[in-house]
Coordinates of C-alpha atoms and ligand atoms in Angstrom, one line a residue:
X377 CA -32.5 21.2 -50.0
X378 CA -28.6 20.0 -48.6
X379 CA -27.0 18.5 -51.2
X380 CA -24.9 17.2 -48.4
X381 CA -27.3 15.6 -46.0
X382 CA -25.8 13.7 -43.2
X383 CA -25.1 10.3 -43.8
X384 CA -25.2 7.4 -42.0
X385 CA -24.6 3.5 -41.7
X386 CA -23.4 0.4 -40.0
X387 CA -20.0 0.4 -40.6
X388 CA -19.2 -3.4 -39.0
X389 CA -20.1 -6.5 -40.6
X390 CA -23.4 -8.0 -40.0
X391 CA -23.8 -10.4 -37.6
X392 CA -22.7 -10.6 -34.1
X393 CA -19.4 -9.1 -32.8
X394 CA -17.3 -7.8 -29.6
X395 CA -18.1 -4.0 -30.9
X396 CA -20.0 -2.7 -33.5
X397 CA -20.1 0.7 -35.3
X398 CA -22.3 3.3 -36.5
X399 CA -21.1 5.7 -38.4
X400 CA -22.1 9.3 -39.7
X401 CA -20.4 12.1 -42.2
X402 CA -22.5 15.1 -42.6
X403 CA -22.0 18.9 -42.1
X404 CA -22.0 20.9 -38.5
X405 CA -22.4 17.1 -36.3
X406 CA -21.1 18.1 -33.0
X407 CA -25.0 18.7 -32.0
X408 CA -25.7 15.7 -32.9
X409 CA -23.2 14.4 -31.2
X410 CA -24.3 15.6 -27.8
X411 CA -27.9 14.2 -28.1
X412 CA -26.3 10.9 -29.1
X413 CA -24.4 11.2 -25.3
X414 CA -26.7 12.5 -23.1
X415 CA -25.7 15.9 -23.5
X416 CA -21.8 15.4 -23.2
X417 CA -19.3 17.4 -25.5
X418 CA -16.9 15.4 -27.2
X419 CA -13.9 16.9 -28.0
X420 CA -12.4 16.3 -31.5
X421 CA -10.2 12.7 -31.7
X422 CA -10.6 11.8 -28.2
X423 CA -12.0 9.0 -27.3
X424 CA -15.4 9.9 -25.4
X425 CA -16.9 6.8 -23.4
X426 CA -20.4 7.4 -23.0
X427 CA -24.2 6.3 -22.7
X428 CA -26.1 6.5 -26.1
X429 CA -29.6 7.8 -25.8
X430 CA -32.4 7.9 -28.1
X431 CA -34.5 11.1 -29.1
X432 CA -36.6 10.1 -25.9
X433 CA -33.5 10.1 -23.6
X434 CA -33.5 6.2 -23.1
X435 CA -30.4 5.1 -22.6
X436 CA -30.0 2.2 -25.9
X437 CA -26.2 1.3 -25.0
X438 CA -23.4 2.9 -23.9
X439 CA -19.7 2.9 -25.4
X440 CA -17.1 5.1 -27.1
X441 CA -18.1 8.1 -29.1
X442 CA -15.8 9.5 -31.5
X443 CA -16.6 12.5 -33.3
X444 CA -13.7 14.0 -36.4
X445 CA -14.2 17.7 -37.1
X446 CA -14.1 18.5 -41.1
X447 CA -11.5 18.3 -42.6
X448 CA -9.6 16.2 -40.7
X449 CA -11.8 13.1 -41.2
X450 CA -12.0 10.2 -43.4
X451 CA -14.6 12.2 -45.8
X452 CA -13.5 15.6 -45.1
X453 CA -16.3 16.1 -43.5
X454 CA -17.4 16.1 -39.8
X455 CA -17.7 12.3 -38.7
X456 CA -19.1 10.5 -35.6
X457 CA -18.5 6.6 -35.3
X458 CA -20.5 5.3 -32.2
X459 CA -19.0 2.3 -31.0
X460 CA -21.3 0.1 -28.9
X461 CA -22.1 -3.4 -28.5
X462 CA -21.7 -5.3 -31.6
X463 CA -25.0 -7.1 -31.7
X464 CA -27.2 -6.8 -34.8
X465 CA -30.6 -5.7 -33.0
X466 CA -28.5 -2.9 -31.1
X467 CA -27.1 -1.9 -33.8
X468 CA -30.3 -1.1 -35.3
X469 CA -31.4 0.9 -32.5
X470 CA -28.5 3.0 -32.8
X471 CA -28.8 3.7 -36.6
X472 CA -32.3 4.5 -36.1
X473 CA -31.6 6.9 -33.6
X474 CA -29.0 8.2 -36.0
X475 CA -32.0 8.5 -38.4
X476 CA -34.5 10.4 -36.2
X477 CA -31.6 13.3 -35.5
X478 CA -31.7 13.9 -39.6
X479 CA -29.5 11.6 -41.1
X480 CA -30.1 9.8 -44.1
X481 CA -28.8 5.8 -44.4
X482 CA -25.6 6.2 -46.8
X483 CA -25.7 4.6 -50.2
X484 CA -22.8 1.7 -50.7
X485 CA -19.6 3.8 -51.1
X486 CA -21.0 7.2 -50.1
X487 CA -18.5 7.2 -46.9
X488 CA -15.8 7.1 -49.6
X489 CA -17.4 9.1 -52.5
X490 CA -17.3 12.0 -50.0
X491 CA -13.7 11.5 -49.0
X492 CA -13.1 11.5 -53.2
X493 CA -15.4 14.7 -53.7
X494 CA -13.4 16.3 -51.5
X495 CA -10.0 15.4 -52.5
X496 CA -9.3 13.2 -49.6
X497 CA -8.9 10.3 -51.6
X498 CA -8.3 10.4 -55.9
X499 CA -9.7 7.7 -57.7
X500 CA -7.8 5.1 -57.7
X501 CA -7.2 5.1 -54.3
X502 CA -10.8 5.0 -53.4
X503 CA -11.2 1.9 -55.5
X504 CA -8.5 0.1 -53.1
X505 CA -10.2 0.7 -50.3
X506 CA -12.5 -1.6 -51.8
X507 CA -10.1 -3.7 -52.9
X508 CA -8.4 -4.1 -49.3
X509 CA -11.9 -5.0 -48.3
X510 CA -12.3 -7.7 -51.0
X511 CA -8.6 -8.7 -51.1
X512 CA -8.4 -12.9 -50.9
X513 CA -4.8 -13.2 -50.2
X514 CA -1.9 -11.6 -48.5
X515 CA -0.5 -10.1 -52.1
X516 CA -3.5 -8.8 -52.8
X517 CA -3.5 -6.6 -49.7
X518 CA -0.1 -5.6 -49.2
X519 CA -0.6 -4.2 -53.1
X520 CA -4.2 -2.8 -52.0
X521 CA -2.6 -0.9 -49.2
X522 CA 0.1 0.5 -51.4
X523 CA -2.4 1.9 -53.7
X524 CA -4.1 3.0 -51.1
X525 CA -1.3 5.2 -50.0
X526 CA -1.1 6.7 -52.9
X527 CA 1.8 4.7 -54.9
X528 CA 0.2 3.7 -58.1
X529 CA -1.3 7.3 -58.6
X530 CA 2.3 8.9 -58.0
X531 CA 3.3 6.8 -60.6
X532 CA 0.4 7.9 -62.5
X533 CA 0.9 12.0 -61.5
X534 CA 4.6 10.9 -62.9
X535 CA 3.8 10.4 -66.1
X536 CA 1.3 13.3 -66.7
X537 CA 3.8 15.3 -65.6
X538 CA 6.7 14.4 -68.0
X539 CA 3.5 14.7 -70.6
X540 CA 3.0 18.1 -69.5
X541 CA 6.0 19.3 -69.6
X542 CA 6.5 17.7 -73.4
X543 CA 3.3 19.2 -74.5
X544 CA 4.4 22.9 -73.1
X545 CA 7.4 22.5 -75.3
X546 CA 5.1 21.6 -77.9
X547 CA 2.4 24.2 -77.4
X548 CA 5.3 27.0 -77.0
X549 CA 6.4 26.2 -80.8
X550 CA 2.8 26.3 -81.9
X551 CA 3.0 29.8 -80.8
X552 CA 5.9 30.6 -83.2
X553 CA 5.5 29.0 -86.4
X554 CA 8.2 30.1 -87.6
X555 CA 10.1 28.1 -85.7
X556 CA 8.0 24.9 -86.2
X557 CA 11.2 23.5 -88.5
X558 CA 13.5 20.6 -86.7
X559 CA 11.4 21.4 -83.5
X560 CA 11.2 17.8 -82.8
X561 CA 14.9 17.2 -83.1
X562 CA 16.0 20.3 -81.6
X563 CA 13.7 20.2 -78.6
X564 CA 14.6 16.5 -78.3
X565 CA 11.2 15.6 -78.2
X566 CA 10.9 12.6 -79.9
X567 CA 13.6 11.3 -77.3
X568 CA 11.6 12.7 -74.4
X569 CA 8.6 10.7 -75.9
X570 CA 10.2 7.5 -76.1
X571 CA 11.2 7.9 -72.4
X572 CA 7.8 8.7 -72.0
X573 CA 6.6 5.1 -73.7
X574 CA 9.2 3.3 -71.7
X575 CA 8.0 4.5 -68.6
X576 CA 4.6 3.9 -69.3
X577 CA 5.2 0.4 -70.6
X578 CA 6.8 -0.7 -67.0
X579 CA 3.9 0.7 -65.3
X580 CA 1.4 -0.8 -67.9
X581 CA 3.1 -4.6 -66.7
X582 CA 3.0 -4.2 -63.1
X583 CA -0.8 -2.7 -63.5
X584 CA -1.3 -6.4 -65.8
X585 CA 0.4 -8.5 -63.7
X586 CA -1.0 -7.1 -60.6
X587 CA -4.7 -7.3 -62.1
X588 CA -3.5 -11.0 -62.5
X589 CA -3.4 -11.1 -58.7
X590 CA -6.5 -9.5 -58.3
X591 CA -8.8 -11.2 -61.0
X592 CA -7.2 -14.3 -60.8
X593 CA -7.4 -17.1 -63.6
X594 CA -10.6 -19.2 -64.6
X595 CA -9.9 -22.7 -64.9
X596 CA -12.0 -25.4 -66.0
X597 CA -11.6 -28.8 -65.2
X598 CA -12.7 -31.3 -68.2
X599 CA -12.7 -35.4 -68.1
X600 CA -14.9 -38.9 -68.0
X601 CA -15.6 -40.3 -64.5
X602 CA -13.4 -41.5 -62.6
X603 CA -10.0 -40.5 -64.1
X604 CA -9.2 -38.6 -61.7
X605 CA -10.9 -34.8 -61.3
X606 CA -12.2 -34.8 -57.8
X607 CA -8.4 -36.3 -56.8
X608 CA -7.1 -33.5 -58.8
X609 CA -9.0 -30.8 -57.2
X610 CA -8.4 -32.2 -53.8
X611 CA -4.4 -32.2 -54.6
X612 CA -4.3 -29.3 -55.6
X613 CA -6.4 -27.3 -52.7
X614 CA -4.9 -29.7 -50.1
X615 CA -0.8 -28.5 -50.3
X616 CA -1.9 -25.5 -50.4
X617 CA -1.5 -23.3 -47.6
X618 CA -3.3 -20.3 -48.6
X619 CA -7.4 -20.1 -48.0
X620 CA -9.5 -22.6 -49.6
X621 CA -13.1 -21.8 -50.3
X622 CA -15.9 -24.6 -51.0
X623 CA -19.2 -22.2 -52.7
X624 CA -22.2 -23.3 -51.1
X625 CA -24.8 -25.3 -53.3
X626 CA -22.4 -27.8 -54.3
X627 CA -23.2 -30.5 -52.3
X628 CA -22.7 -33.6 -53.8
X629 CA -19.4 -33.2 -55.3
X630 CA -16.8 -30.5 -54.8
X631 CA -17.6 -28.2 -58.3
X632 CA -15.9 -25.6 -57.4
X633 CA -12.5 -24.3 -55.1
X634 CA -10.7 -21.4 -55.0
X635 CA -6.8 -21.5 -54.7
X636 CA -4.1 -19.4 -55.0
X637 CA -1.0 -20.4 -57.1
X638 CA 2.1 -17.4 -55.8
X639 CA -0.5 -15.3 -55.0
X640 CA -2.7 -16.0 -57.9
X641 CA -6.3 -16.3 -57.4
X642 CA -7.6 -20.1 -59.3
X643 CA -10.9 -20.6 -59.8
X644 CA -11.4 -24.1 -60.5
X645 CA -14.7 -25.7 -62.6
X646 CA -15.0 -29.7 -62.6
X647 CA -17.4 -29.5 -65.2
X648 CA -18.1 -33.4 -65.2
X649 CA -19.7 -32.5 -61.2
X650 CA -21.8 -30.4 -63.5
X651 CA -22.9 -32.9 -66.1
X652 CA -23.5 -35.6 -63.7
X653 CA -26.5 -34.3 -61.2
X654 CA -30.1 -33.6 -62.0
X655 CA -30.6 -31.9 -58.7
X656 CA -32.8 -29.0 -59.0
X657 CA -30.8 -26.7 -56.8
X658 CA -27.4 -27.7 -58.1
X659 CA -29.0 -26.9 -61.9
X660 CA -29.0 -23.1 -61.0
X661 CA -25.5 -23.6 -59.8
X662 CA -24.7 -24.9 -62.9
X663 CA -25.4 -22.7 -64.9
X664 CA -24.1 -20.1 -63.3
X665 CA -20.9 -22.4 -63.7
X666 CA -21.6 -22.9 -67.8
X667 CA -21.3 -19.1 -68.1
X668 CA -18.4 -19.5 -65.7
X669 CA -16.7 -21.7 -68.5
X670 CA -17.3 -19.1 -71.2
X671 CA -15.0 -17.1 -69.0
X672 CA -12.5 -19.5 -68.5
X673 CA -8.9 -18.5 -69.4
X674 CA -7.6 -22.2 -69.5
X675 CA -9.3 -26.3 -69.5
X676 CA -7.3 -28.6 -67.9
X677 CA -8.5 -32.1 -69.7
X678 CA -8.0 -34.8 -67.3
X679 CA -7.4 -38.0 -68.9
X680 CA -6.2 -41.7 -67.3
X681 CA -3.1 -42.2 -68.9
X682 CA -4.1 -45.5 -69.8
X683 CA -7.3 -45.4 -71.6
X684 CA -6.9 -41.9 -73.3
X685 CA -10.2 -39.6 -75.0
X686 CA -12.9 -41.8 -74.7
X687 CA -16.5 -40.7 -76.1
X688 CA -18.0 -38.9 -72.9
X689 CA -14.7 -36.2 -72.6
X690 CA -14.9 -36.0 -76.7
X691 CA -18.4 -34.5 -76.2
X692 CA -17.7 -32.6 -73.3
X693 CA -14.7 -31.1 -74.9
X694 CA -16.8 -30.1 -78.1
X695 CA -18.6 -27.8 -76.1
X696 CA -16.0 -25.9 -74.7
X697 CA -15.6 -22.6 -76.4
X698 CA -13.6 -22.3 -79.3
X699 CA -10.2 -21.1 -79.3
X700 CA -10.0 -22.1 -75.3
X701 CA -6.1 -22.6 -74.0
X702 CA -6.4 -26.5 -73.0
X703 CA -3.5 -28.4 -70.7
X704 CA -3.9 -32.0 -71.1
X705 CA -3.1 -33.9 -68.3
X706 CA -2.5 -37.4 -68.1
X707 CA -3.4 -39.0 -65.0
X708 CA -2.7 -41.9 -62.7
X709 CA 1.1 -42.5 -63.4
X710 CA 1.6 -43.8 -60.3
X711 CA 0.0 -47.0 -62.6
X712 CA 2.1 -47.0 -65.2
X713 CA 5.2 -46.2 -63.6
X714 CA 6.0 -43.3 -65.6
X715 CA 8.1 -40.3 -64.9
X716 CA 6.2 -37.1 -64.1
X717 CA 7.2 -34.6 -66.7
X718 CA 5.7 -31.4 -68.6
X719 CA 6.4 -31.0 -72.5
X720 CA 4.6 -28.7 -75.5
X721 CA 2.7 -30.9 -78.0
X722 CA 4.9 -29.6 -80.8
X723 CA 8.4 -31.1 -79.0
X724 CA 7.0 -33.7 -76.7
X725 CA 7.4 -37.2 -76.3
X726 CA 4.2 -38.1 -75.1
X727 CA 0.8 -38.1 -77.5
X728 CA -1.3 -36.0 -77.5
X729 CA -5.0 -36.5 -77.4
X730 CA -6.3 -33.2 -78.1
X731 CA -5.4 -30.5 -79.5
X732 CA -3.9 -29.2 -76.1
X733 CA -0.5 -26.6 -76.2
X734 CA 0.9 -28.7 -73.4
X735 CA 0.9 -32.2 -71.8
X736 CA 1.7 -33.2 -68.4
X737 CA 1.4 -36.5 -66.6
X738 CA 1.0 -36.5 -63.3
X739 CA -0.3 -38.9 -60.7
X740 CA -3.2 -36.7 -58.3
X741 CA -3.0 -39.6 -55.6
X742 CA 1.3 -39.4 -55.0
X743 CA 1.2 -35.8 -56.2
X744 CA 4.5 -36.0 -58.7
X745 CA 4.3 -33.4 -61.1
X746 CA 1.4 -31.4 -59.5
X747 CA 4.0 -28.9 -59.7
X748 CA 4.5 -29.0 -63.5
X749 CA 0.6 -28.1 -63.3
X750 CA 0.9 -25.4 -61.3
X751 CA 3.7 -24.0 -63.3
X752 CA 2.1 -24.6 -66.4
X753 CA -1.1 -22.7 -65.1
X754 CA 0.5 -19.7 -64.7
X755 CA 2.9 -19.7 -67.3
X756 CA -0.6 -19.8 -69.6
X757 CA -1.6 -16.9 -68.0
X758 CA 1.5 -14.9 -68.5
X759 CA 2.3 -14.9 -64.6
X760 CA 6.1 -13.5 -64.2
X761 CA 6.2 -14.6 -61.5
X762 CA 7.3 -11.9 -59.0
X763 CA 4.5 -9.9 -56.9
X764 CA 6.8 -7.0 -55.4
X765 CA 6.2 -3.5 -56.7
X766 CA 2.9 -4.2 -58.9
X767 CA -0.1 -2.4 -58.9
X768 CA -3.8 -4.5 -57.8
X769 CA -5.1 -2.8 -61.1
X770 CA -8.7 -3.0 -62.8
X771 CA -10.1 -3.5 -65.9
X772 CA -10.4 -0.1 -66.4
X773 CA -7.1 1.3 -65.4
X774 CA -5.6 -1.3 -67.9
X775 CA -7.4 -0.1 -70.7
X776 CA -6.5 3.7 -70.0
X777 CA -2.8 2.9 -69.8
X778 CA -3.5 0.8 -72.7
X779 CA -5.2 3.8 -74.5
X780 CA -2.3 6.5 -73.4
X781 CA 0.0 3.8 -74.4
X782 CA -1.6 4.2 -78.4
X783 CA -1.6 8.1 -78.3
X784 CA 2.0 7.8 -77.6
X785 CA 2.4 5.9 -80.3
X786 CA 0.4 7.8 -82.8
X787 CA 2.2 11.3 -81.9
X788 CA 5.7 9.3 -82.7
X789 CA 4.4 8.2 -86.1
X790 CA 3.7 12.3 -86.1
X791 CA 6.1 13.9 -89.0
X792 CA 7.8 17.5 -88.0
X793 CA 5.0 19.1 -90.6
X794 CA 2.5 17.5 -88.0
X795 CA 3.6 19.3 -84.9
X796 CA -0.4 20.2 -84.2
X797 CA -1.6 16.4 -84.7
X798 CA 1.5 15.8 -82.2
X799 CA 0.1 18.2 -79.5
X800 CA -3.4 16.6 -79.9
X801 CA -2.3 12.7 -79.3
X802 CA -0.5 14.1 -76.1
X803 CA -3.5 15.6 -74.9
X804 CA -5.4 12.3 -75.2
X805 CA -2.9 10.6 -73.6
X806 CA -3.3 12.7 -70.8
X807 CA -7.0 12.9 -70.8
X808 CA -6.2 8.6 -70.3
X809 CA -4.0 8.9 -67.7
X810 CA -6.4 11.4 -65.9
X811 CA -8.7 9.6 -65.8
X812 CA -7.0 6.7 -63.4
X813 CA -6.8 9.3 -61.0
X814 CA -10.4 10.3 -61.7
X815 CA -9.4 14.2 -62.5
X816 CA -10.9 13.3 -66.1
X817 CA -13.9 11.4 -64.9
X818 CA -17.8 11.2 -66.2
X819 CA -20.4 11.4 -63.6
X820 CA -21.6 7.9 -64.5
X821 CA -18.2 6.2 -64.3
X822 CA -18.2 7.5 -60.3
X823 CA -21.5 5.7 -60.1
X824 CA -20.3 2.6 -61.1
X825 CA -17.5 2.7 -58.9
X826 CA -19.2 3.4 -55.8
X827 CA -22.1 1.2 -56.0
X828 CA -19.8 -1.8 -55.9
X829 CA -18.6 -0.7 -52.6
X830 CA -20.7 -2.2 -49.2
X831 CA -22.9 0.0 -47.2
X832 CA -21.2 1.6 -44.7
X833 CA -17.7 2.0 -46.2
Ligands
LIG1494 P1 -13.5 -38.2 -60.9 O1 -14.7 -39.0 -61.1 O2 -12.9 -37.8 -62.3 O3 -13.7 -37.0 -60.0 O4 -12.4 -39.2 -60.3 P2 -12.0 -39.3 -58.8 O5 -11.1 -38.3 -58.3 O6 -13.3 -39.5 -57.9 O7 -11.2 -40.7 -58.8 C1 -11.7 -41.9 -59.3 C2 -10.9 -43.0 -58.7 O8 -9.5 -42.9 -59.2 C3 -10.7 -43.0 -57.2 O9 -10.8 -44.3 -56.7 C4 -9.3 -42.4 -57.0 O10 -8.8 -42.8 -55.8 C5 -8.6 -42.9 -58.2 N1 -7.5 -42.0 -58.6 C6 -7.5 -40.7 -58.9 N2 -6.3 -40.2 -59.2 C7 -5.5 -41.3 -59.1 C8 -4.0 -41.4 -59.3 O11 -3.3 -40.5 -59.7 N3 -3.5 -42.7 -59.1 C9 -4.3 -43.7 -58.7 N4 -3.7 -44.9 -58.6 N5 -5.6 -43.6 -58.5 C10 -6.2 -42.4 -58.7
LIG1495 ZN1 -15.5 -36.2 -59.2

């Protein structure tokens, strides 16, 4: 059997659209290509505008027929996109017909699996490509499309390349005992490794920074009625200019908004929404919002400046996890006629209900010191506020920087006696850093990767 069968899938979103695409990666397509036109030879790369017909001849729809020869495709393989009519039923047809000529529908990701099996694409730049497709703000793309071109793996490829030249020198002197004695200081290589850490240390921040940008911060949102949380919300979402998201299911009240603060995706909770409603729907929303506050990175605990805690937000605020970062904010100074301002419990002037780090008042209806907030957001999530030049990193690439980052340091703790236990924390680190690119990958890791991707892609 081919291990390779030809692929294919609707490449366009669903629904309804000016054009629509089908598309196909396989071996030897060009035949298949010319019962999809009638007959017609495409040449590679150029445009061929022509009927579509089915295995009967039946004309289904009629448009532009591309067809990529291997290699020079997105896959590496040979490719066909059809382009026809963008309409849903259409579309259907055509993939159909796609599927009576041999192909196979493609699994999510297998367009771009393909282009990584055969080296069009390494690792981490397939995973931008679903990135780009996910990204929810302008940062997010611009640092998508860079990785996508290849910048954060030529940083990568940098750094096992000073590793492999360091562990050559290292290697060549476990050739010749003899010689073993002031190696590390005569071969400089402890100063080659620290050059080594430094360099991995800036790329380490702008992959943790740039995650910041892509994961974005959980926020939840925490007071009685009617001091102020909806207002808040509504503040906050309203100046900004960036796209704000209401999730469907949450009728009665706004529970939950997306903004972005520079760049920085917030999700926001208002956990009293959740308290208040005994709406059957809106339960399974909630508690897909309770796990959501497990999650959270920070509670913002909304209180009316003049009333302070009262027994509802004590009980609310028990239930938060332990060890949560809380903000308190003090609301509705437009009231009391005080000055908006932002201080840490230990120095400030104003008391502190809770055990919050930091306490801002603020009025949500003016909007003085909604600022302070969204300072005081970011600063709790270590934002540094700058988004040129970092990398849209995962989970995952974090924690293999993160784990070459401790091999480094364990081979510098490495005595001159030790010049073998050296060698071997080098050659972990590099197995880390390999596997970012995905030359050091397990099968089941690629699976995982791909799966998230959408059909067609
Ligand atoms: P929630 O129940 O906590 O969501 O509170 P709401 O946002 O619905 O606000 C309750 C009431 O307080 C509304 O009448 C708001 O207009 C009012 N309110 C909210 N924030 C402020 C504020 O900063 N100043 C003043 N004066 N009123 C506010
Ligand atoms: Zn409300």
């Amino acid at each position: 059997m081919d291990n390779n069968p030809t692929i294919a899938a609707i490449a366009t979103a669903p629904g309804r659209g000016g054009v629509g695409v089908v598309r196909l990666s396989g071996k030897n397509l060009l035949p298949m290509a010319q019962k999809l036109s009638g007959g017609k030879t495409p040449q590679p790369r150029k445009a061929l505008y022509t009927d579509f017909v089915d295995v009967e001849g039946t004309v289904i729809d009629n448009g532009l027929l591309l067809y990529f020869a291997a290699p020079a495709s997105f896959t590496g393989e040979d490719v066909i996109e059809l382009q026809g009519h963008g309409g849903p039923v259409v579309l259907q047809m055509l993939l159909q017909c796609c599927l009576q000529l041999g192909a196979r529908l493609a699994e999510p990701g297998e367009f771009t699996k393909r282009a990584f099996l055969n080296n069009k694409l390494d690792l981490a730049q397939a995973e931008s490509v679903a990135d780009l497709i996910d990204a929810s703000s302008q940062s997010a793309a611009r640092m998508a499309v860079r990785s996508l071109k290849g910048v954060f793996s030529q940083e990568i490829h940098r750094l096992v390349d000073d590793l492999i030249t360091l562990r050559m020198l290292v290697e060549a002197t476990l050739d010749f005992p003899e010689e073993d004695i002031d190696f590390l200081q005569a071969a400089d290589a402890s100063g080659k490794l620290d050059h080594l850490c430094i360099q991995l240390d800036k790329v380490l921040r702008q992959a943790q920074q740039g995650a910041l940008l892509r994961e974005g911060m959980n926020v939840v949102l925490v007071g009685a009625p009617n001091v102020g949380k909806s207002s808040l919300l509504n503040a906050l979402a309203g100046d900004e200019v960036a796209i704000v998201t209401d999730i469907a299911g949450t009728t009665r009240d706004t529970v939950r908004e997306q903004i972005t603060l520079e760049g920085v995706p917030v999700h926001i909770i208002d956990t009293a929404g959740l308290r208040e409603t005994e709406d059957v729907v809106e339960r399974i929303g909630i508690e897909r919002s309770q796990q959501a506050v497990q999650q959270a990175d920070v509670a913002l605990v909304l209180v009316d400046q003049r009333e302070g805690i009262n027994t509802t937000t004590a009980a609310i605020l028990a239930q938060l996890p332990a060890g949560l970062h809380k903000i308190e904010v003090h609301n509705k100074i437009d009231l009391t006629g005080e000055a908006a301002s932002s201080v840490s419990r230990e120095t400030g002037d104003l008391v502190a209900f809770t055990d919050a780090s930091q306490v801002i008042a603020l009025s949500a209806k003016t909007g003085a010191g909604l600022d302070l907030l969204r300072q005081a957001l970011l600063q709790q999530v270590g934002w540094q506020g700058e988004s040129e030049g970092l990398f849209l990193a995962r989970t995952r690439h974090i924690q293999a920087l993160e784990m070459a980052r401790e091999e480094l340091a364990n081979a510098s703790l490495c005595q001159n006696n030790q010049i073998e236990l050296f060698a071997e924390h080098l050659r972990l680190a590099q197995n880390a850093l390999n596997e970012i690119t995905g030359e050091f990958s397990a099968d089941d890791l690629l699976g995982v990767i791909f799966s998230r991707f959408c059909i067609g892609k």
